[in-house]
Structure formats: C-alpha cells, structure tokens
Coordinates of C-alpha atoms in Angstrom, one line a residue:
Chain M
M1 CA 13.3 -8.0 23.2
V2 CA 14.3 -7.2 19.7
S3 CA 15.2 -10.4 17.3
I4 CA 14.5 -12.1 14.2
D5 CA 14.8 -15.3 13.9
V6 CA 14.5 -17.3 10.7
W7 CA 14.2 -21.3 10.2
N8 CA 15.0 -22.6 6.8
A9 CA 13.4 -20.2 5.0
S10 CA 13.4 -20.2 1.4
V11 CA 11.9 -17.1 -1.1
D12 CA 11.1 -18.2 -4.3
F13 CA 9.7 -16.0 -6.9
P14 CA 7.4 -17.0 -9.8
I15 CA 8.4 -15.5 -12.9
F16 CA 4.7 -15.6 -14.6
D17 CA 6.0 -13.5 -18.1
A18 CA 9.1 -15.4 -18.6
K19 CA 9.3 -18.1 -21.1
S20 CA 10.7 -21.2 -19.6
R21 CA 12.1 -22.1 -23.3
S22 CA 14.9 -18.8 -23.0
L23 CA 15.0 -19.3 -19.1
K24 CA 17.1 -22.4 -20.1
K25 CA 20.1 -20.5 -21.0
L26 CA 19.7 -18.2 -18.1
A27 CA 19.9 -21.3 -15.8
L28 CA 23.6 -21.9 -16.9
G29 CA 24.5 -18.5 -15.7
K30 CA 26.2 -17.8 -12.5
V31 CA 24.8 -14.6 -11.5
G32 CA 21.5 -14.5 -9.7
G33 CA 19.4 -17.1 -7.7
K34 CA 19.0 -20.8 -9.1
I35 CA 16.2 -20.7 -11.5
G36 CA 13.8 -24.1 -11.1
S37 CA 11.4 -25.3 -13.6
E38 CA 9.1 -27.6 -12.1
G39 CA 5.9 -26.9 -12.7
R40 CA 4.2 -24.7 -15.0
V41 CA 5.7 -21.3 -14.0
P42 CA 9.6 -20.8 -14.0
I43 CA 10.8 -19.9 -10.3
I44 CA 13.9 -17.8 -9.1
E45 CA 14.9 -19.3 -5.9
A46 CA 16.2 -16.4 -4.6
L47 CA 17.3 -17.6 -1.0
H48 CA 17.2 -21.4 -0.1
D49 CA 17.3 -22.9 3.2
I50 CA 18.5 -19.9 5.2
T51 CA 18.4 -20.2 9.0
L52 CA 19.6 -17.0 11.3
S53 CA 18.7 -15.7 14.9
L54 CA 19.5 -12.1 15.2
K55 CA 19.3 -10.5 18.6
D56 CA 19.6 -7.3 20.5
G57 CA 22.6 -5.1 19.6
D58 CA 23.7 -7.4 17.0
R59 CA 25.7 -5.5 14.3
V60 CA 25.7 -7.5 10.8
G61 CA 27.4 -7.1 7.8
L62 CA 25.9 -8.4 4.6
V63 CA 28.5 -9.4 1.9
G64 CA 27.9 -11.0 -1.3
H65 CA 28.3 -10.6 -5.2
N66 CA 25.5 -8.9 -7.0
G67 CA 22.5 -11.5 -7.1
A68 CA 23.6 -13.3 -4.3
G69 CA 20.7 -12.6 -2.1
K70 CA 21.6 -10.0 -0.1
S71 CA 18.8 -7.3 -1.1
T72 CA 16.0 -10.3 -0.9
L73 CA 17.6 -11.5 2.7
L74 CA 17.6 -7.9 4.1
R75 CA 13.4 -8.2 2.9
L76 CA 13.0 -11.4 4.6
L77 CA 14.1 -10.0 7.6
A78 CA 12.1 -6.6 7.2
G79 CA 9.3 -9.0 7.0
I80 CA 8.4 -7.7 3.2
Y81 CA 8.6 -11.4 2.3
E82 CA 7.2 -14.3 4.1
P83 CA 9.2 -17.3 3.4
T84 CA 7.5 -19.4 0.8
R85 CA 9.3 -22.6 2.7
G86 CA 10.3 -22.4 6.3
N87 CA 9.7 -19.6 8.9
S88 CA 10.6 -16.7 10.1
R89 CA 9.6 -14.3 13.1
I90 CA 10.4 -10.6 13.4
I91 CA 10.2 -9.0 17.0
G92 CA 10.3 -5.4 16.9
K93 CA 9.8 -2.2 14.8
V94 CA 11.6 -2.6 11.3
A95 CA 12.9 0.5 9.9
P96 CA 14.5 -0.3 6.3
V97 CA 16.4 2.0 3.9
F98 CA 16.6 0.3 0.9
D99 CA 15.9 2.2 -2.4
L100 CA 16.0 5.9 -1.4
G101 CA 13.5 6.7 -4.3
V102 CA 10.8 4.7 -2.9
G103 CA 8.3 5.8 -0.2
M104 CA 9.7 9.5 -1.5
D105 CA 7.4 11.9 -3.5
P106 CA 9.8 13.7 -6.0
E107 CA 6.9 16.3 -6.4
I108 CA 6.6 17.1 -2.3
S109 CA 8.9 18.8 0.0
G110 CA 11.2 17.6 2.0
Y111 CA 9.5 18.1 4.8
E112 CA 6.4 16.3 3.6
N113 CA 8.6 13.4 2.5
I114 CA 9.8 13.5 6.0
M115 CA 6.3 13.0 7.3
I116 CA 5.1 10.3 5.1
R117 CA 8.6 8.1 5.8
G118 CA 7.9 8.5 9.5
L119 CA 4.2 7.7 8.9
F120 CA 5.2 4.8 7.1
L121 CA 7.9 3.6 10.3
G122 CA 5.1 3.8 12.4
M123 CA 5.4 7.0 14.1
T124 CA 2.2 9.3 14.6
R125 CA 1.9 12.7 13.0
K126 CA 2.6 14.4 16.6
E127 CA 5.9 12.5 16.9
M128 CA 6.8 13.5 13.5
E129 CA 6.2 17.2 14.0
K130 CA 8.4 16.9 17.0
R131 CA 11.3 15.5 15.4
V132 CA 11.4 17.5 12.3
D133 CA 13.5 20.2 13.6
D134 CA 15.9 17.5 14.7
I135 CA 15.6 15.8 11.5
A136 CA 16.2 19.3 9.7
E137 CA 19.4 20.2 11.8
F138 CA 20.8 16.8 11.5
T139 CA 20.5 16.7 7.9
E140 CA 21.7 19.8 7.0
L141 CA 19.2 20.6 4.7
G142 CA 17.9 24.1 5.9
D143 CA 15.9 25.9 3.3
Y144 CA 15.8 23.1 0.9
L145 CA 13.7 21.2 3.3
Q146 CA 10.7 23.3 1.9
M147 CA 11.9 22.4 -1.8
P148 CA 10.3 19.5 -3.6
L149 CA 12.3 16.5 -3.5
R150 CA 13.4 16.3 -7.0
T151 CA 15.6 19.2 -6.7
Y152 CA 17.5 17.2 -4.3
S153 CA 21.0 15.2 -4.9
T154 CA 21.2 11.5 -4.5
G155 CA 23.3 12.6 -1.3
M156 CA 20.7 14.9 0.2
R157 CA 18.2 12.1 -0.5
V158 CA 20.4 10.2 1.5
R159 CA 20.7 12.3 4.1
L160 CA 16.9 12.5 4.5
A161 CA 16.4 8.9 4.7
L162 CA 18.9 8.5 7.1
G163 CA 17.6 11.8 9.4
V164 CA 14.4 9.7 9.7
V165 CA 15.4 6.5 10.5
T166 CA 17.8 7.2 13.0
S167 CA 15.4 9.8 14.6
I168 CA 12.7 7.3 15.3
N169 CA 14.3 4.7 17.3
P170 CA 13.8 1.9 15.1
E171 CA 14.5 -1.1 17.1
I172 CA 15.6 -3.1 13.6
L173 CA 17.6 -0.8 11.4
L174 CA 18.3 -2.7 8.1
L175 CA 20.4 -0.8 5.2
D176 CA 20.8 -1.7 1.6
E177 CA 24.0 -0.1 -0.3
G178 CA 22.4 2.8 -1.1
I179 CA 23.6 5.0 1.5
G180 CA 27.4 5.0 0.5
A181 CA 26.3 8.2 -1.6
V182 CA 26.8 10.8 1.3
D183 CA 29.8 12.7 1.7
A184 CA 32.6 12.2 4.2
A185 CA 31.8 14.8 6.5
F186 CA 28.1 13.9 7.0
M187 CA 28.9 10.2 7.3
A188 CA 31.2 11.2 9.8
K189 CA 28.1 12.5 11.6
A190 CA 25.7 9.6 10.4
R191 CA 28.0 7.1 12.0
D192 CA 27.8 8.5 15.4
R193 CA 24.2 8.5 15.3
L194 CA 24.0 5.0 14.0
K195 CA 26.3 3.6 16.4
D196 CA 24.3 5.8 19.1
L197 CA 21.2 3.9 17.7
V198 CA 22.9 0.5 18.0
K199 CA 23.8 1.0 21.4
R200 CA 20.0 2.2 22.4
S201 CA 19.7 -1.9 22.2
G202 CA 18.9 -1.9 18.0
L203 CA 19.6 -4.5 15.5
L204 CA 21.5 -3.4 12.4
V205 CA 22.0 -5.3 9.2
F206 CA 23.9 -3.5 6.6
A207 CA 24.7 -4.8 3.2
N208 CA 27.6 -3.0 1.9
H209 CA 30.9 -3.8 -0.4
S210 CA 33.0 -1.5 1.4
D211 CA 35.4 -2.6 3.9
E212 CA 35.7 0.8 5.4
F213 CA 32.0 1.1 6.1
L214 CA 31.3 -2.3 7.1
I215 CA 34.5 -2.4 9.7
E216 CA 32.9 1.0 11.0
F217 CA 29.7 -0.4 11.9
C218 CA 29.4 -4.2 12.1
D219 CA 31.0 -6.9 14.3
T220 CA 29.9 -9.8 12.5
A221 CA 28.9 -10.7 9.1
I222 CA 26.9 -12.7 6.9
W223 CA 28.2 -13.7 3.2
M224 CA 25.8 -14.5 0.7
D225 CA 26.1 -16.8 -2.0
E226 CA 23.6 -18.0 -4.7
G227 CA 20.7 -17.8 -2.0
H228 CA 22.5 -19.6 0.6
V229 CA 24.1 -18.2 3.8
K230 CA 27.9 -19.1 3.0
M231 CA 29.3 -18.2 6.0
H232 CA 28.3 -16.3 9.3
G233 CA 30.6 -15.3 11.9
G234 CA 33.0 -12.6 13.0
L235 CA 33.5 -9.7 10.5
R236 CA 37.1 -10.0 10.4
E237 CA 37.0 -14.1 9.4
V238 CA 34.1 -13.4 6.9
L239 CA 35.7 -10.7 5.2
T240 CA 39.0 -12.4 4.7
A241 CA 37.2 -15.5 3.4
Y242 CA 34.9 -13.2 0.9
K243 CA 37.8 -10.9 -0.3
G244 CA 40.8 -13.3 0.1
H245 CA 42.8 -11.3 2.2
D246 CA 42.4 -9.4 5.7
P247 CA 40.8 -6.1 5.2
F248 CA 42.3 -4.6 8.4
E249 CA 45.4 -4.6 6.7
R250 CA 44.5 -2.3 4.2
I251 CA 42.0 0.2 6.0
S252 CA 43.7 3.8 6.3
P253 CA 45.4 4.4 9.8
E254 CA 42.9 7.1 10.2
L255 CA 39.8 4.6 10.3
L256 CA 42.1 2.5 12.7
A257 CA 42.8 5.4 15.0
R258 CA 39.1 6.1 15.2
L259 CA 38.3 2.6 15.9
G260 CA 41.2 2.2 18.3
H261 CA 38.6 3.7 21.0
S262 CA 35.5 4.0 19.7
S263 CA 35.0 0.3 18.6
P264 CA 36.6 -2.1 21.3
V265 CA 34.5 -4.6 20.1
L266 CA 36.4 -5.7 16.8
S267 CA 38.8 -7.5 18.9
G268 CA 36.7 -10.1 20.0
N269 CA 35.4 -11.1 16.1
G270 CA 34.0 -14.2 17.0
G271 CA 30.9 -13.1 16.8
E272 CA 29.9 -12.7 21.0
Chain R
M1 CA 33.9 -23.1 5.1
Q2 CA 30.8 -23.1 6.7
A3 CA 30.9 -21.1 10.1
T4 CA 27.1 -21.1 11.4
S5 CA 28.1 -22.3 14.6
T6 CA 25.4 -24.0 17.0
L7 CA 24.8 -21.1 18.7
D8 CA 23.2 -19.2 15.3
H9 CA 20.4 -21.8 15.5
P10 CA 17.6 -21.0 16.9
E11 CA 15.7 -23.5 19.2
A12 CA 12.5 -24.6 17.0
P13 CA 10.1 -22.8 14.5
P14 CA 6.8 -21.0 16.2
A15 CA 3.9 -22.2 15.6
T16 CA 2.3 -19.4 13.5
R17 CA 2.2 -20.2 10.1
S18 CA 1.7 -17.0 7.5
R19 CA -1.6 -18.8 6.4
S20 CA -4.0 -18.0 8.7
F21 CA -7.3 -15.9 9.5
K22 CA -5.3 -14.5 12.8
R23 CA -2.8 -12.8 10.5
A24 CA -5.6 -11.9 7.7
F25 CA -7.4 -10.3 10.7
A26 CA -4.0 -8.6 12.0
D27 CA -3.3 -7.0 8.5
V28 CA -6.7 -5.3 8.7
R29 CA -6.4 -4.2 12.3
E30 CA -3.0 -3.1 11.8
A31 CA -4.0 -0.9 8.6
W32 CA -6.7 0.3 11.0
D33 CA -4.2 1.4 13.7
H34 CA -2.2 3.1 10.6
R35 CA -5.1 5.3 9.9
E36 CA -2.9 8.6 10.3
L37 CA -0.8 7.2 7.5
W38 CA -3.4 6.1 4.6
G39 CA -5.3 9.5 5.8
H40 CA -2.5 11.6 5.2
L41 CA -1.5 9.7 1.9
G42 CA -5.0 9.6 0.8
W43 CA -4.9 13.9 1.3
Q44 CA -1.4 13.9 -0.7
D45 CA -2.9 12.1 -3.3
I46 CA -5.6 14.7 -3.9
K47 CA -3.3 17.8 -3.6
Q48 CA -0.7 16.0 -5.4
R49 CA -3.0 15.6 -8.5
Y50 CA -3.8 19.2 -8.5
R51 CA -0.6 20.6 -7.6
R52 CA 0.2 23.7 -9.6
S53 CA -3.3 24.1 -10.9
V54 CA -5.1 27.3 -10.1
I55 CA -8.1 26.1 -8.5
G56 CA -7.0 23.0 -7.4
P57 CA -9.4 20.3 -6.2
L58 CA -11.9 22.6 -6.9
W59 CA -12.1 20.6 -10.6
I60 CA -13.4 17.7 -9.2
T61 CA -16.3 19.5 -8.1
I62 CA -16.5 21.5 -11.2
S63 CA -16.2 18.4 -13.5
M64 CA -18.9 16.5 -11.9
G65 CA -21.3 19.5 -11.8
T66 CA -21.0 19.9 -15.6
T67 CA -21.1 16.4 -16.2
A68 CA -24.8 15.9 -14.2
L69 CA -25.7 19.2 -15.6
A70 CA -25.4 17.9 -19.1
L71 CA -26.6 14.0 -18.5
G72 CA -29.5 15.7 -16.4
L73 CA -31.0 18.1 -19.0
L74 CA -30.1 15.4 -22.0
Y75 CA -31.8 12.6 -20.5
S76 CA -34.5 14.7 -19.0
V77 CA -35.8 15.7 -22.7
L78 CA -35.1 12.2 -23.8
F79 CA -37.7 10.5 -20.8
K80 CA -39.8 14.0 -21.1
T81 CA -39.5 13.8 -17.6
D82 CA -39.3 17.3 -15.2
V83 CA -35.8 18.6 -15.3
A84 CA -36.4 19.8 -11.3
T85 CA -36.8 16.6 -10.0
F86 CA -34.5 14.2 -13.0
L87 CA -31.9 16.7 -12.6
P88 CA -31.0 15.9 -8.9
Y89 CA -31.7 12.3 -9.3
V90 CA -29.2 12.0 -11.9
T91 CA -26.7 14.3 -10.4
V92 CA -26.9 12.1 -7.1
G93 CA -26.9 8.6 -9.0
F94 CA -23.8 9.9 -10.6
I95 CA -22.1 11.2 -7.7
V96 CA -22.6 7.5 -6.3
W97 CA -21.3 5.7 -9.0
N98 CA -18.3 7.7 -9.3
F99 CA -17.3 6.4 -6.0
I100 CA -18.1 3.0 -7.1
V101 CA -16.2 3.1 -10.3
G102 CA -13.3 4.7 -8.7
C103 CA -13.0 2.2 -6.0
V104 CA -13.4 -1.0 -8.4
T105 CA -10.9 0.2 -11.1
E106 CA -8.6 1.8 -8.8
G107 CA -9.0 -1.4 -6.7
T108 CA -8.2 -4.0 -8.9
D109 CA -4.8 -2.0 -9.4
V110 CA -4.2 -1.0 -6.1
F111 CA -1.3 -3.3 -5.4
I112 CA 0.0 -3.1 -8.7
A113 CA 0.3 0.9 -8.8
N114 CA 2.0 0.4 -4.8
E115 CA 4.9 -2.0 -6.1
G116 CA 7.5 0.3 -5.0
L117 CA 5.8 0.7 -1.6
I118 CA 5.1 -2.9 -0.9
K119 CA 8.5 -4.2 -2.0
H120 CA 10.5 -1.3 0.1
L121 CA 8.3 -0.8 3.1
P122 CA 6.6 -3.2 5.7
A123 CA 3.5 -2.5 6.0
P124 CA 0.2 -4.3 6.0
I125 CA -1.2 -4.6 2.5
T126 CA -4.9 -3.4 3.6
V127 CA -2.9 0.0 4.2
H128 CA -2.9 0.8 0.6
V129 CA -6.6 -0.5 0.0
M130 CA -7.8 2.2 2.6
R131 CA -5.6 4.9 1.5
M132 CA -7.3 4.3 -2.4
V133 CA -10.6 4.0 -0.5
W134 CA -10.2 7.3 1.4
R135 CA -9.1 9.0 -1.5
Q136 CA -12.4 8.1 -3.2
V137 CA -14.1 9.3 0.0
L138 CA -12.4 12.6 -0.6
F139 CA -13.7 12.8 -4.1
F140 CA -17.0 12.1 -2.8
A141 CA -16.9 14.7 -0.4
H142 CA -15.6 17.2 -2.8
N143 CA -18.6 16.0 -5.4
L144 CA -21.1 16.7 -2.7
V145 CA -20.7 20.3 -3.1
V146 CA -22.6 19.5 -6.5
Y147 CA -25.5 17.8 -4.4
V148 CA -25.9 20.6 -2.2
V149 CA -26.0 23.2 -4.8
V150 CA -28.7 20.9 -6.8
L151 CA -30.5 20.4 -3.9
A152 CA -30.6 24.1 -3.2
I153 CA -32.1 25.1 -6.6
F154 CA -34.5 22.2 -6.9
F155 CA -35.8 22.1 -3.2
T156 CA -38.9 23.1 -3.7
S157 CA -39.8 20.4 -6.1
L158 CA -38.1 17.4 -3.8
N159 CA -39.9 18.5 -0.4
H160 CA -43.3 16.8 -1.1
D161 CA -44.4 14.0 -2.5
Y162 CA -43.2 13.5 -6.4
Q163 CA -43.3 11.1 -9.0
I164 CA -39.8 10.9 -11.6
S165 CA -41.7 9.2 -14.3
E166 CA -45.0 9.0 -15.2
N167 CA -46.6 6.0 -13.9
G168 CA -43.4 5.1 -11.5
P169 CA -43.7 4.9 -7.8
V170 CA -44.7 8.1 -5.8
H171 CA -41.8 9.1 -3.7
P172 CA -42.6 10.9 -0.4
G173 CA -40.2 13.6 -0.7
L174 CA -37.3 14.8 1.5
S175 CA -37.7 14.0 5.4
W176 CA -35.7 13.0 8.2
T177 CA -35.0 9.6 6.0
I178 CA -32.1 11.7 4.6
V179 CA -29.9 11.0 7.5
L180 CA -30.0 7.1 6.3
A181 CA -27.9 8.2 3.5
I182 CA -25.0 8.5 6.4
P183 CA -25.2 4.9 7.1
G184 CA -25.6 4.0 3.7
F185 CA -22.8 5.3 2.4
M186 CA -20.4 3.7 5.0
L187 CA -21.6 0.5 4.1
L188 CA -20.5 1.7 0.6
A189 CA -17.2 2.3 1.8
V190 CA -16.9 -1.0 4.0
N191 CA -17.9 -2.9 0.6
A192 CA -15.3 -0.9 -1.2
V193 CA -12.4 -1.8 1.0
W194 CA -13.5 -5.9 0.3
V195 CA -14.3 -5.7 -3.4
S196 CA -10.7 -4.1 -3.5
L197 CA -9.1 -6.1 -1.6
L198 CA -10.5 -9.4 -3.2
F199 CA -10.1 -8.0 -6.6
G200 CA -7.1 -6.4 -5.9
V201 CA -5.2 -9.4 -4.7
I202 CA -6.7 -11.5 -7.8
S203 CA -5.2 -8.6 -10.4
T204 CA -2.1 -8.9 -8.8
R205 CA -1.5 -12.7 -9.8
F206 CA -3.7 -12.3 -13.0
R207 CA -3.3 -9.1 -14.9
D208 CA -6.0 -9.6 -17.3
I209 CA -8.6 -8.5 -14.5
P210 CA -8.0 -4.9 -14.9
P211 CA -8.6 -4.4 -18.5
V212 CA -11.6 -6.6 -18.3
V213 CA -12.9 -5.0 -15.5
N214 CA -12.2 -1.4 -17.4
S215 CA -13.9 -2.8 -20.6
F216 CA -16.7 -4.2 -18.8
I217 CA -17.2 -1.0 -15.9
N218 CA -18.9 0.9 -18.8
L219 CA -21.8 -1.6 -19.3
V220 CA -22.6 -1.7 -16.1
F221 CA -23.2 2.2 -16.0
F222 CA -25.7 1.7 -18.6
M223 CA -27.5 -0.9 -17.2
T224 CA -27.5 0.6 -13.7
P225 CA -30.4 2.9 -13.3
I226 CA -28.8 5.8 -13.0
V227 CA -29.5 8.0 -16.2
W228 CA -32.8 6.2 -16.4
D229 CA -35.0 5.4 -13.8
A230 CA -36.0 1.8 -12.4
G231 CA -39.8 3.2 -12.6
V232 CA -39.2 3.6 -16.3
L233 CA -39.2 -0.4 -16.2
Q234 CA -42.6 0.0 -14.9
R235 CA -43.7 1.8 -17.5
V236 CA -43.1 0.0 -20.7
T237 CA -45.8 -2.5 -19.2
G238 CA -48.2 0.3 -19.2
G239 CA -48.7 0.2 -15.4
D240 CA -50.7 -2.8 -15.5
D241 CA -48.4 -4.7 -13.1
D242 CA -45.3 -4.0 -11.0
G243 CA -42.6 -4.5 -14.0
G244 CA -42.8 -8.2 -14.2
W245 CA -39.5 -9.7 -15.5
R246 CA -38.5 -6.5 -16.7
M247 CA -37.7 -5.1 -13.1
L248 CA -35.3 -8.1 -13.0
I249 CA -33.0 -6.0 -14.9
A250 CA -32.3 -3.8 -12.3
E251 CA -32.9 -5.9 -9.4
L252 CA -30.3 -8.7 -10.5
N253 CA -27.6 -5.6 -10.6
P254 CA -26.0 -5.6 -7.4
V255 CA -24.9 -2.3 -8.2
Y256 CA -28.2 -1.1 -8.4
H257 CA -28.6 -1.6 -4.6
F258 CA -25.6 -0.2 -3.5
V259 CA -26.6 2.9 -5.8
E260 CA -30.2 3.0 -3.9
V261 CA -28.9 2.7 -0.2
V262 CA -27.2 6.1 -0.7
R263 CA -29.5 8.0 -3.6
A264 CA -32.9 7.3 -2.2
P265 CA -32.4 9.0 1.1
L266 CA -30.8 11.8 -0.5
L267 CA -33.9 12.5 -2.9
G268 CA -36.6 11.6 -0.3
H269 CA -37.2 8.7 -2.2
A270 CA -39.1 5.6 -0.3
V271 CA -36.4 3.7 1.1
D272 CA -37.3 -0.1 0.2
W273 CA -35.6 -1.9 3.1
H274 CA -34.8 -5.0 0.2
H275 CA -32.1 -2.8 -0.7
W276 CA -30.5 -3.0 2.7
A277 CA -30.9 -6.3 3.0
I278 CA -28.8 -7.3 -0.3
V279 CA -26.2 -5.2 0.4
G280 CA -26.1 -6.3 4.0
A281 CA -25.8 -9.6 2.3
F282 CA -22.5 -8.6 0.1
T283 CA -21.1 -7.1 3.0
V284 CA -20.8 -10.3 5.0
G285 CA -20.5 -12.8 2.1
G286 CA -17.6 -10.6 0.4
W287 CA -16.2 -9.8 3.4
F288 CA -15.8 -13.3 4.0
A289 CA -14.1 -13.6 0.8
A290 CA -12.2 -10.7 1.0
L291 CA -10.6 -12.5 4.3
V292 CA -10.2 -15.9 3.1
I293 CA -8.3 -14.3 0.1
L294 CA -6.2 -12.7 2.3
R295 CA -5.6 -15.5 4.6
N296 CA -4.0 -17.6 1.5
Y297 CA -2.6 -14.7 -0.6
R298 CA -1.7 -11.9 1.8
A299 CA 1.8 -13.0 1.8
R300 CA 2.2 -13.6 -1.8
V301 CA 1.2 -10.6 -3.2
S302 CA 5.0 -9.0 -2.4
Y303 CA 6.2 -11.9 -4.6
W304 CA 3.6 -11.1 -7.1
V305 CA 3.8 -7.4 -7.8

C-alpha cells in the first residue's frame, strides 16, 4: 500500500557560511522561508509544521509563490530531507523528477543515462535493458540516444527523464516544475502515460504554475505559503483561492473537451 | 482559509525516529542491495575519466609503472640496496598506498562532490561511498598489472629467502602465503568504507577537514615505510637490538599496518600477525565510530551538502 504521511514536520536549513548580520535585513524580505537566528548558526525555516497524509491514487497539485517551499516539500516527500522536527513515513518506491541536469551525465550517451537513472530509481540492470527499447520508442529520440547528452535540448532531456520514470512503475511520482519544457505533441503522449501510471495505483505530486497542467493531472491541490500548508483541498477550490479567479473559466475549449471524457474525477472537487 | 480537513490528518506518528542504529544499519544494507548501481557508476567514472583518450584506462597502469620504476631505482641507490628486491617492494607499497590515499582524500570529499545526486535522488548515503571505494578498487586492479610485470621480471630474486636491507629481517620468499593478500585487501577495502563514511560526514559539516587531510597525507606518506624499509630502523642501531624505540616510528602509524597486511604476502615477507590484529581492531573500532556518526548525522548530510 502506497502512502506518505507527514506529522508536524519542519525542515530547517542551517546556513553555515552566512554572516548573521547581513541576514537580519534578509529576514524582513517576503520571499523564501523564515530565517531564524537563535543559536550561533542562522537557520532558514523552509518548511514549518507540515501535516499531510497522501495515499494511493492521489494526484496532488502543488502551488505557491517562489520560495514558498514547494521543492523542499517535494524533497521531504521523497525522503531526501528527513524532518528536523516532527516525523515522516514514506511507503512505496519513490521516483522524483526534480532537476533534470542532476543524475544525468552530459558526457555519456542517452542510453547510458537511461541506465544510470533507472538504477538510481531502484531497478536492476536487466530490468532496465528490457525497458530501453520501450523508452527509446516513447521518447522518439531514435539515434539521438547514441549521442552524448550534452547535445540534447532541454526538451529532449525532459523526454528522457519522463521516459525513464514512466517506464519503471514508480509507486510515488514526484514532479517539479521543470517538465513544462516539452512540446504539446509530446505532452499529449506523456499525459496518457502519466494518467496510466496514476491509474496503476500510483501517487502523484506535481508542482506547477500552469493551470492547464494542474487541471489535467491533478484532482486535489496543496497551496504552500512561507513554508506552511496554507490550503489543502480540491483542485478547483485551491486554485480559485490561490489565483483569485476560477481557473476552469479560462481554460481552452479543447482542454475542456478532453477533460470532459477523460477525467470525470474533476467534478468531485472536494478531494475524495 | 484553512481547508485541511480532519480526513487529511494521519492518526498517530510512528515510533521510528530517524536517529536510530536501525536506520544506520538499514542505510548500509540498502547500499549493499544497490551494488549494481554503484558498480555501474564506479566503472562509469573510470571510463569517463579516459573518454576520448586513445589508450584509456591504460594510463592508470602506465603512470603507476613509471612512478614505481623511478622511485624504486632512486631509493635503491640512496639506501644502497639491491634493486631486484627493492623495486618490487616500492612498487607494491606504492600501489597499496595509492589505494589508501585515494580512499582517504576522496572519502573526505565524497558527499560534497555528490551534492547534486544527494539532493535530487533518494538513495542511501552509503551508496556514494561504495561507488568511490569501488572506483579505487578498480584503480588498484589496474595498478596490479604493474605488480605482475615486476614480479615476472624479479621472480628469481624473490622466490627464496632474502633481505631487503642489510641486518634487516630475513624474508622467507614467495610461497602460498601470497593468497593472504586477498583477505588483506578485503579488510583494507572494508576499512576504506568506514573511513570515508566517518570523514565524509564530518567533512560535509566542517569544510576545513578536506584541506587539512590533503596537506597531512603527504607527511604520512614519508612517515610510512613505503619508499624505505622498516628494517632500516633496526639498522641504525647496528642490529644490536630489535630497533628499540625507533621501531615505534613505524609501529605507531596505523597506515603501516594496513600497508603491511597487503604488501607482505605479495612480496613473500614474513606475515607478522600483530599487523592483522591491529588492522582487525581498527576495523571493529572504526565501523563502530562510523555507525555512531551514521546514526546521528545520516539524515543531516542532505542538509549540509
């Protein structure tokens, strides 16, 4: 059973190389986590008192201003950061797609990168070898997979990363903002695959600023603000509160038509 | 507007805390389960380093060969010893030393260098250590080629009893004891893991440690019997006693014992069991210290990098 539970978790970063003097000014700023200065080492409170419970089939959109703690929350949910206070429990195989540059070596070929990323996500070499053809087909990169990764465009890297994570049956899929860089045609393909993935009893948390992406992939949402969960509920309510208008009024007719038959879950809106 | 409904609150926090020996052991165990990952990455690192070079990883072997040759010739002249026994001695010592120095210096840097991976992909932190140690093992394997060549050339001087330095201990010569080098090296590699776990975590928090280690490691090289024979310490006393307090110069240096458990069998030296005992003690003590550090600070590494 896949689930992520977080109890009153806080994530505080010690900043060892900052002079606390200059940080006093920073603390007045509005962007970023709260900066504490008790003790000798200044601390950035990136996340504060987060309590969450996500389970099988949840598709959560993550919204908030820059520095609100979205990426940090994703890393907390991935188990990369263990909470400095509070507790967390992650059950299931996590596949994060955060920074596309990381875990990919620009000097080696696309194939090699697929292999390494797969191994990092807990696959064996044999399992990955079986999937390589499937990934090659899905990413449509063809002969480019023989080329070193440095010759790839951003969109091509996104394709590769998405190809790997969607091929390995991750139980928990965590996506950060970067994946918006692919073209519409590929997105349509990735959408089908991601939807398929979520259907196969996965859990998706997706940080994005685009209404269209969120409406397409998510049914609930979390609004992060200054390291707190400001609101957690149905996608429509949260987006309306966050953006100040109902996003469903502005989406394109095509998207609406597509959602009409592919995603009936939106009408529920209240979570579950 | 607070919309977090009661439904979203999980019942009770679990008892498992992130600071426990259970989690520390789990980290090491999971890293072992990931051996395909670090095995692949270690190879990749070597291939990467010599990508687009014509002879590739053979450079590792060549540079070791030339260094060993030059040092062996120079020091055999300086110490007035027989090059046929001294050159193999320096070669093996230097190969083992290279492994140790690689593990220690890269070990202090292991988490700092892998910052990106640590922050973006959830994996046990020991994975990064295993990758680094595995890479060093592969370097070592490349360097062993030099040993094999040297052994082939000087075999006739090593297959009977010999002395490296005048009045020094008499070595029995190559025999079945050469296989003891295998457990010796395995112990060395096991120690490399705790050393880089321990120093890696500490260095991630205190960034002064890597430069300190880097500047002292050269001193350790000269203090360790690698280009000089420990038997020399006996010779200065004219062979009247067993070296007395001078032997402490070597004996108090833990690196000497680690070098010796691998080097002695490879050269047909008498395997002195006190080296094994000391290395064993270091293995137990070091792993205990590393596990304590891992227990307390494993979860902090991703915050510190």
